[in-house]
XYZ file of C-alpha atoms in Angstrom:
497
model
C 0.000 0.000 0.000
C 1.128 3.518 -0.757
C -0.956 5.159 1.963
C -3.462 4.575 4.767
C -5.677 7.529 5.659
C -8.452 7.837 8.183
C -11.890 9.363 8.719
C -12.697 8.886 12.412
C -12.428 5.073 12.857
C -12.523 4.210 9.131
C -9.137 3.504 7.571
C -8.771 3.777 3.786
C -5.939 1.776 2.216
C -4.608 2.831 -1.180
C -3.367 -0.276 -3.025
C -3.361 -0.393 -6.844
C -5.474 -3.243 -8.269
C -5.810 -4.961 -4.895
C -7.346 -8.478 -4.891
C -9.579 -8.092 -1.804
C -13.365 -8.237 -1.622
C -15.876 -7.168 1.015
C -15.812 -9.565 3.964
C -12.209 -10.688 3.516
C -10.130 -10.731 6.660
C -6.800 -8.961 6.154
C -3.699 -8.450 8.269
C -2.334 -4.913 8.234
C 1.219 -4.292 9.462
C 3.951 -1.670 9.325
C 2.171 1.393 10.709
C 4.383 3.254 13.167
C 4.046 6.041 15.690
C 1.583 6.619 18.488
C -1.369 5.506 16.330
C 0.323 2.465 14.837
C -1.517 0.057 17.161
C -4.856 1.279 15.794
C -3.919 0.766 12.151
C -2.121 -2.566 12.591
C -3.905 -5.861 13.152
C -6.563 -8.115 11.711
C -9.604 -6.437 10.150
C -12.582 -7.198 7.948
C -12.743 -5.385 4.594
C -15.752 -3.065 4.807
C -15.897 -1.477 1.323
C -13.844 -1.721 -1.876
C -12.975 0.288 -4.973
C -10.527 -0.515 -7.763
C -7.480 0.840 -5.956
C -8.722 1.284 -2.375
C -10.502 -0.563 0.389
C -11.589 0.351 3.917
C -11.680 -1.263 7.324
C -12.901 -0.170 10.767
C -10.451 0.432 13.602
C -11.179 0.085 17.325
C -10.311 3.730 18.007
C -9.832 7.083 16.300
C -6.207 7.906 15.380
C -4.986 11.485 15.512
C -3.330 11.368 12.076
C -2.999 9.336 8.894
C -0.788 6.284 9.169
C 2.987 6.560 8.849
C 5.460 3.815 8.016
C 6.039 1.116 5.414
C 2.855 -0.909 5.138
C 1.969 -4.473 4.218
C -1.435 -6.093 3.752
C -2.223 -9.770 3.249
C -5.093 -12.203 3.680
C -5.540 -13.193 7.316
C -3.896 -16.601 7.843
C -6.369 -17.640 10.549
C -8.485 -19.989 8.462
C -10.516 -21.204 11.436
C -11.890 -17.689 11.913
C -12.574 -17.393 8.190
C -14.653 -20.589 8.210
C -16.506 -19.425 11.312
C -17.349 -16.141 9.615
C -18.563 -17.942 6.508
C -21.105 -19.792 8.677
C -22.519 -16.610 10.186
C -25.838 -16.942 8.354
C -25.918 -20.715 7.981
C -28.421 -21.306 10.797
C -27.978 -24.235 13.209
C -24.765 -26.022 12.279
C -22.381 -28.576 13.772
C -18.667 -27.892 13.281
C -16.381 -30.895 13.775
C -12.713 -30.146 14.459
C -10.166 -32.838 13.771
C -6.895 -33.446 15.595
C -4.385 -30.608 15.644
C -4.150 -26.928 16.532
C -6.554 -24.228 15.344
C -5.547 -20.592 15.887
C -8.152 -17.918 16.512
C -8.157 -14.197 17.160
C -11.054 -14.897 19.488
C -13.702 -12.470 20.656
C -13.616 -9.327 22.744
C -16.061 -6.468 23.356
C -16.156 -4.186 20.327
C -14.560 -6.679 17.954
C -15.631 -5.754 14.422
C -16.353 -8.601 12.057
C -14.719 -11.314 14.124
C -15.769 -14.934 14.272
C -18.652 -15.266 16.732
C -20.918 -17.962 18.094
C -24.381 -18.181 16.542
C -27.679 -19.752 17.666
C -27.679 -23.508 17.276
C -23.927 -23.610 16.606
C -22.312 -26.754 17.988
C -18.500 -26.938 17.992
C -17.167 -30.443 18.642
C -13.495 -31.330 18.876
C -11.897 -34.751 18.555
C -11.147 -34.848 22.270
C -9.362 -32.970 25.029
C -5.688 -32.460 24.072
C -6.413 -33.959 20.642
C -8.026 -30.789 19.310
C -6.509 -27.531 20.582
C -7.861 -24.050 19.870
C -5.219 -21.406 20.619
C -6.126 -17.794 21.290
C -3.769 -15.546 19.295
C -4.764 -11.920 19.761
C -2.374 -9.933 17.588
C -4.298 -6.660 17.704
C -3.112 -4.182 20.322
C -6.305 -2.516 21.521
C -8.160 -1.461 24.613
C -10.169 -4.636 25.168
C -10.680 -5.779 28.747
C -11.021 -9.511 28.145
C -10.434 -11.818 25.199
C -12.127 -15.218 24.767
C -11.466 -18.007 22.295
C -15.235 -18.315 21.786
C -17.752 -15.511 22.308
C -20.382 -13.249 20.770
C -21.959 -9.801 21.054
C -24.742 -9.889 23.649
C -26.689 -7.182 21.838
C -26.774 -6.239 18.145
C -28.653 -3.267 16.699
C -30.365 -2.509 20.001
C -31.715 -6.039 20.456
C -30.571 -9.087 22.379
C -28.360 -11.580 20.569
C -28.927 -14.947 22.253
C -27.114 -18.066 21.081
C -29.793 -20.559 22.056
C -28.747 -24.224 21.904
C -25.101 -23.332 21.252
C -22.501 -25.715 22.675
C -18.751 -26.259 22.764
C -17.331 -29.639 23.676
C -14.452 -32.107 23.571
C -11.434 -29.870 22.996
C -8.669 -27.891 24.703
C -8.492 -24.088 24.718
C -5.075 -22.492 25.124
C -5.988 -19.040 26.429
C -2.368 -17.948 25.889
C -2.428 -14.984 28.295
C 1.222 -14.086 27.670
C 0.557 -14.101 23.933
C -2.104 -11.386 24.141
C -0.910 -8.033 22.892
C -2.741 -5.877 25.445
C -0.790 -4.819 28.524
C -3.977 -4.935 30.587
C -5.976 -7.920 29.409
C -7.666 -11.053 30.700
C -7.714 -14.244 28.631
C -10.420 -16.886 28.885
C -12.000 -19.760 26.983
C -15.742 -19.125 26.532
C -18.293 -16.330 27.036
C -21.855 -16.781 25.823
C -25.522 -16.198 26.700
C -28.348 -18.368 25.449
C -31.125 -20.733 26.459
C -29.942 -24.337 26.698
C -26.356 -23.283 25.954
C -23.535 -25.314 27.467
C -19.829 -26.035 27.623
C -18.763 -29.610 28.304
C -15.554 -31.644 28.231
C -13.446 -28.534 27.564
C -10.001 -28.041 29.075
C -8.598 -24.527 29.553
C -4.888 -23.787 30.015
C -2.732 -20.635 30.267
C -5.657 -18.508 31.460
C -5.411 -15.486 33.741
C -5.743 -11.745 34.245
C -3.172 -8.932 33.947
C -5.449 -6.039 34.954
C -4.000 -3.852 37.684
C -4.272 -0.093 37.189
C -8.000 -0.406 36.457
C -9.090 -3.608 38.172
C -11.309 -5.524 35.779
C -12.463 -9.059 36.572
C -11.494 -11.865 34.232
C -13.308 -15.127 33.534
C -12.315 -18.460 32.022
C -15.711 -20.118 31.482
C -18.523 -17.536 31.560
C -22.160 -18.346 30.826
C -24.415 -15.339 31.269
C -27.904 -15.826 32.734
C -29.186 -12.335 31.918
C -28.235 -8.805 30.960
C -30.483 -5.789 31.516
C -28.062 -3.255 30.090
C -29.190 -0.930 27.307
C -29.441 -2.663 23.940
C -29.697 -6.165 25.424
C -32.543 -6.411 27.938
C -32.504 -10.132 28.704
C -34.205 -10.841 32.046
C -33.076 -14.467 32.161
C -32.248 -17.577 30.160
C -33.087 -21.213 30.834
C -30.875 -24.245 31.433
C -27.373 -23.009 30.659
C -24.286 -24.411 32.277
C -20.775 -25.797 32.494
C -20.288 -29.541 32.773
C -17.171 -31.725 33.135
C -14.703 -28.991 32.222
C -11.102 -28.655 33.404
C -8.978 -25.604 34.165
C -5.298 -26.140 34.980
C -1.882 -24.498 34.484
C -2.950 -20.841 34.763
C -0.618 -17.999 33.821
C -0.113 -16.108 37.084
C 2.068 -12.982 36.692
C 5.047 -12.737 39.084
C 3.516 -9.605 40.611
C -0.118 -10.427 41.403
C -2.543 -8.008 39.702
C -5.289 -6.403 41.740
C -8.097 -7.743 39.533
C -9.546 -11.201 40.164
C -10.106 -14.059 37.754
C -13.103 -16.371 38.167
C -12.773 -19.755 36.510
C -16.336 -21.136 36.389
C -18.993 -18.387 36.385
C -22.708 -18.618 35.634
C -24.576 -15.395 36.339
C -25.978 -12.098 35.121
C -23.737 -9.594 33.362
C -25.409 -6.324 34.266
C -28.318 -5.827 36.615
C -29.250 -2.180 37.359
C -30.177 -1.333 40.916
C -33.664 -2.497 41.778
C -33.970 -4.791 38.744
C -33.879 -8.575 38.551
C -32.291 -10.797 35.910
C -32.549 -14.420 36.959
C -31.785 -17.452 34.853
C -33.708 -20.679 35.454
C -31.882 -23.903 36.376
C -28.254 -23.009 35.567
C -25.560 -25.477 36.592
C -21.849 -25.929 37.237
C -21.163 -29.602 37.785
C -18.409 -32.198 37.718
C -15.695 -29.671 36.847
C -12.058 -29.712 37.996
C -9.744 -26.829 38.830
C -6.154 -26.743 40.041
C -4.846 -23.183 40.234
C -1.374 -24.296 41.318
C -1.181 -21.982 44.355
C 0.261 -24.014 47.219
C 0.166 -22.076 50.509
C 0.820 -18.855 48.585
C -2.425 -17.165 47.688
C -1.323 -13.768 46.398
C -3.357 -14.121 43.194
C -7.082 -13.527 43.541
C -8.299 -16.669 41.794
C -11.915 -17.614 42.422
C -12.966 -21.100 41.430
C -16.756 -20.958 41.138
C -19.368 -18.204 41.113
C -23.113 -18.298 40.540
C -25.579 -15.412 40.794
C -29.007 -14.184 39.711
C -30.614 -17.572 39.269
C -33.509 -19.782 40.269
C -32.859 -23.454 41.039
C -29.125 -23.081 40.437
C -26.959 -26.148 41.060
C -23.250 -26.313 41.905
C -22.516 -30.009 42.232
C -19.726 -32.577 42.121
C -16.877 -30.168 41.412
C -13.276 -30.582 42.589
C -11.287 -27.453 43.441
C -7.626 -27.446 44.500
C -4.975 -24.867 45.421
C -7.016 -21.708 45.016
C -7.635 -18.697 47.241
C -11.449 -18.819 47.069
C -13.448 -21.960 46.366
C -17.042 -21.166 45.675
C -19.634 -20.242 44.991
C -17.932 -16.931 45.726
C -19.882 -13.698 45.342
C -19.269 -10.176 46.599
C -22.267 -8.182 45.389
C -24.848 -10.047 43.315
C -27.625 -12.100 44.869
C -29.712 -15.088 43.813
C -33.072 -16.643 44.489
C -32.194 -20.294 44.964
C -28.887 -22.209 44.882
C -27.924 -25.749 45.886
C -24.219 -26.401 46.625
C -23.808 -30.149 46.935
C -21.096 -32.834 47.012
C -18.160 -30.620 46.034
C -14.556 -31.072 47.184
C -12.445 -28.035 48.114
C -8.801 -28.798 48.915
C -6.188 -26.266 50.048
C -8.356 -23.150 49.962
C -8.407 -20.161 52.326
C -12.165 -19.725 52.019
C -14.418 -22.324 50.470
C -18.107 -21.419 50.135
C -18.462 -17.670 50.520
C -21.002 -14.917 49.850
C -20.287 -11.324 50.861
C -23.177 -8.991 50.116
C -25.511 -6.672 51.982
C -28.701 -5.940 50.063
C -28.806 -8.537 47.254
C -29.235 -11.683 49.324
C -29.895 -15.360 48.671
C -33.454 -16.419 49.375
C -32.981 -20.189 49.458
C -29.584 -21.799 49.998
C -28.709 -25.448 50.616
C -25.067 -26.341 51.373
C -24.902 -30.119 51.631
C -22.400 -32.969 51.544
C -19.307 -30.907 50.717
C -15.771 -31.831 51.780
C -13.652 -28.795 52.674
C -9.913 -28.910 53.472
C -8.650 -25.472 54.477
C -5.079 -24.292 53.874
C -2.689 -24.587 56.810
C -0.645 -21.879 58.501
C -3.064 -19.162 57.367
C -5.272 -16.819 59.371
C -8.850 -15.962 58.473
C -9.842 -19.374 57.140
C -13.518 -20.071 56.535
C -15.390 -23.178 55.472
C -18.850 -21.721 54.835
C -19.487 -17.983 55.147
C -22.606 -15.945 54.417
C -22.181 -12.222 55.112
C -24.673 -9.377 55.337
C -22.224 -6.520 55.960
C -24.314 -5.370 58.911
C -27.447 -4.787 56.840
C -30.388 -3.304 58.698
C -32.612 -6.353 58.137
C -31.626 -9.901 57.124
C -31.027 -9.935 53.343
C -30.914 -13.742 53.191
C -33.876 -16.081 53.452
C -33.847 -19.808 54.261
C -30.359 -21.294 54.715
C -29.571 -24.957 55.441
C -25.991 -26.189 56.057
C -25.863 -29.942 56.625
C -23.730 -33.071 56.265
C -20.541 -31.207 55.372
C -17.041 -32.134 56.541
C -14.670 -29.251 57.291
C -11.050 -29.762 58.337
C -7.484 -28.674 57.539
C -5.542 -29.914 54.520
C -4.662 -33.601 54.860
C -6.083 -33.654 58.372
C -3.482 -31.262 59.829
C -4.007 -29.932 63.357
C -2.596 -27.119 65.470
C -3.476 -23.733 66.878
C -1.575 -21.927 64.094
C -4.438 -22.771 61.751
C -7.101 -20.245 62.685
C -10.548 -19.879 61.195
C -14.229 -20.671 61.546
C -16.092 -23.617 60.119
C -19.525 -22.084 59.471
C -20.210 -18.356 59.880
C -23.690 -17.162 58.892
C -24.877 -13.556 59.248
C -28.213 -12.003 58.327
C -30.620 -14.853 57.525
C -34.316 -15.173 58.314
C -34.181 -18.939 58.947
C -30.975 -20.889 59.594
C -30.498 -24.630 60.191
C -27.008 -26.069 60.751
C -26.965 -29.815 61.376
C -25.001 -33.059 61.081
C -21.717 -31.443 60.079
C -18.301 -32.869 61.036
C -15.707 -30.224 61.940
C -12.043 -30.768 62.811
C -10.727 -27.255 63.428
C -8.539 -25.703 66.110
C -10.738 -22.678 66.816
C -12.871 -22.409 69.928
C -15.988 -21.196 68.136
C -16.475 -23.215 64.964
C -20.178 -22.467 64.350
C -21.160 -18.785 64.530
C -24.210 -16.745 63.597
C -25.209 -13.102 63.967
C -28.306 -11.058 63.077
C -30.339 -14.165 62.215
C -34.054 -14.294 63.027
C -34.641 -18.019 63.661
C -31.717 -20.396 64.284
C -31.436 -24.134 64.903
C -28.264 -26.196 65.453
C -28.384 -29.990 65.710
C -25.841 -32.797 66.012
C -22.720 -31.046 64.742
C -19.743 -33.101 65.901
C -15.987 -33.527 65.916
C -14.586 -36.641 64.254
C -14.422 -38.250 67.717
C -18.122 -37.629 68.315
C -17.948 -34.639 70.641
C -20.780 -32.132 70.277
C -19.961 -28.711 68.774
C -22.450 -26.102 69.926
C -23.483 -23.179 67.777
C -22.610 -19.733 69.106
C -24.519 -16.459 68.839
C -21.953 -13.703 68.299
C -22.747 -10.350 69.933
C -20.794 -7.229 70.762
C -18.172 -5.532 68.617
C -14.598 -6.319 67.666
C -12.326 -7.048 69.440
C -14.651 -7.705 72.375
C -17.069 -10.206 70.870
C -19.285 -12.197 73.208
C -20.333 -15.726 72.290
C -23.524 -17.253 73.679
C -23.952 -21.017 73.122
C -27.241 -22.422 71.865
C -29.009 -25.310 73.515
C -30.038 -28.259 71.417
C -31.415 -31.732 72.004
C -28.139 -33.166 73.323
C -27.525 -30.354 75.822
C -31.149 -30.315 76.955
C -31.130 -34.082 77.492
C -27.919 -33.790 79.510
C -29.383 -31.059 81.685
C -32.552 -33.079 82.249
C -30.469 -36.098 83.229
C -28.518 -34.075 85.804
C -31.647 -32.437 87.217
C -33.173 -35.885 87.644
C -30.702 -36.574 90.435
C -32.033 -33.706 92.526
C -34.920 -34.492 94.834
C -37.199 -32.238 96.742
C -36.519 -32.041 100.464
């Protein structure tokens, strides 16, 4: 090309008798200077003339391009095939053995390969088919995904109903992303009956620091009430039998978190509700590789804004927060059942004040807390001192909470179950093997019942009502059937004179 000029975000390339047509994906290189990153990269040809063509940039440069330019057809054939299927309707794409490179999807991507309704992408197996995220465009995106789509197009919702991705490996390639502040993940989509299954993610993570922006690895969105989307909730979406291992954790931990398995709403304005029906995260495996060094804010599982949500049968190892972990968004009903959390500082944790959980069942989980760490928690439900209980009916039963590999010792400090701000609370039949004096604590709960919570040797652990303020808390033990029976037995020895 002899020149590249601009009109706002439209770049016009002057190239005599060029061979390109509208819709071609081209790689532009060689632009220099402060605006070079806007001109360079992979773009879709928007319009053509005999000796010129145009493409749309992600920002507005301050001047025409400078440098020695080159333009060629984009070598990422996987993306080209995906784009060719944009209007094909429901389609199944089978990927054979080998590696497929993709520029992926990020917010504001123009003309990139995107998921479509009814699109099913099936690999030949985990580690047999590998899709590698290669983002060569330096831009201002916050997060890049190997598979994704615009949630709203032309002022209307863009749902990918019945879309699925399965049986392959995604190399998120965080260090290969050109943005200095970027998060790299595997999948982001929103649609009824959409799912991700038998997918392995590697080299995922988050670099964001100066402007903390959360990153996600597997993200299925249950609703989005932002302008131009307006989806109050989808049905039956979830993540099943997926793996996430070998993350890319920068030497200096960034301030922004990364959540590995997330099913929840994207944007819910204050006072609104966007709840998906029957979402699930089940039978997944995560090993974040953090062994007694939890500087990186990695969160294993999160679920929010849902009805009849299920988090079941997952295995989580070597991560700061297990899950479900949530700091602000609420939910109507969630069941957390038969999960294993090993070497975590906090396992099942909600920290919110106004957006509570109306029905919560925490059942049959095995929790092994990290050793030599203060502030450990097995199950925690916070209300941040809300004026009235934001949470509804909470049941915590048949869980086992101990230290990693059965370790003991007073240096391992933390509570087993700590529940604040519920209307109805039942804690029963849990086995706890912790060093702390008060292992079962509640505060600001309306109706509370503890029953048959024991140590591994069979000793009763009584629930404690926490009152007062830090550091002078006062703990008042609850009576239950065992303590009342003991008191009745003792009183039976006394006779009237």
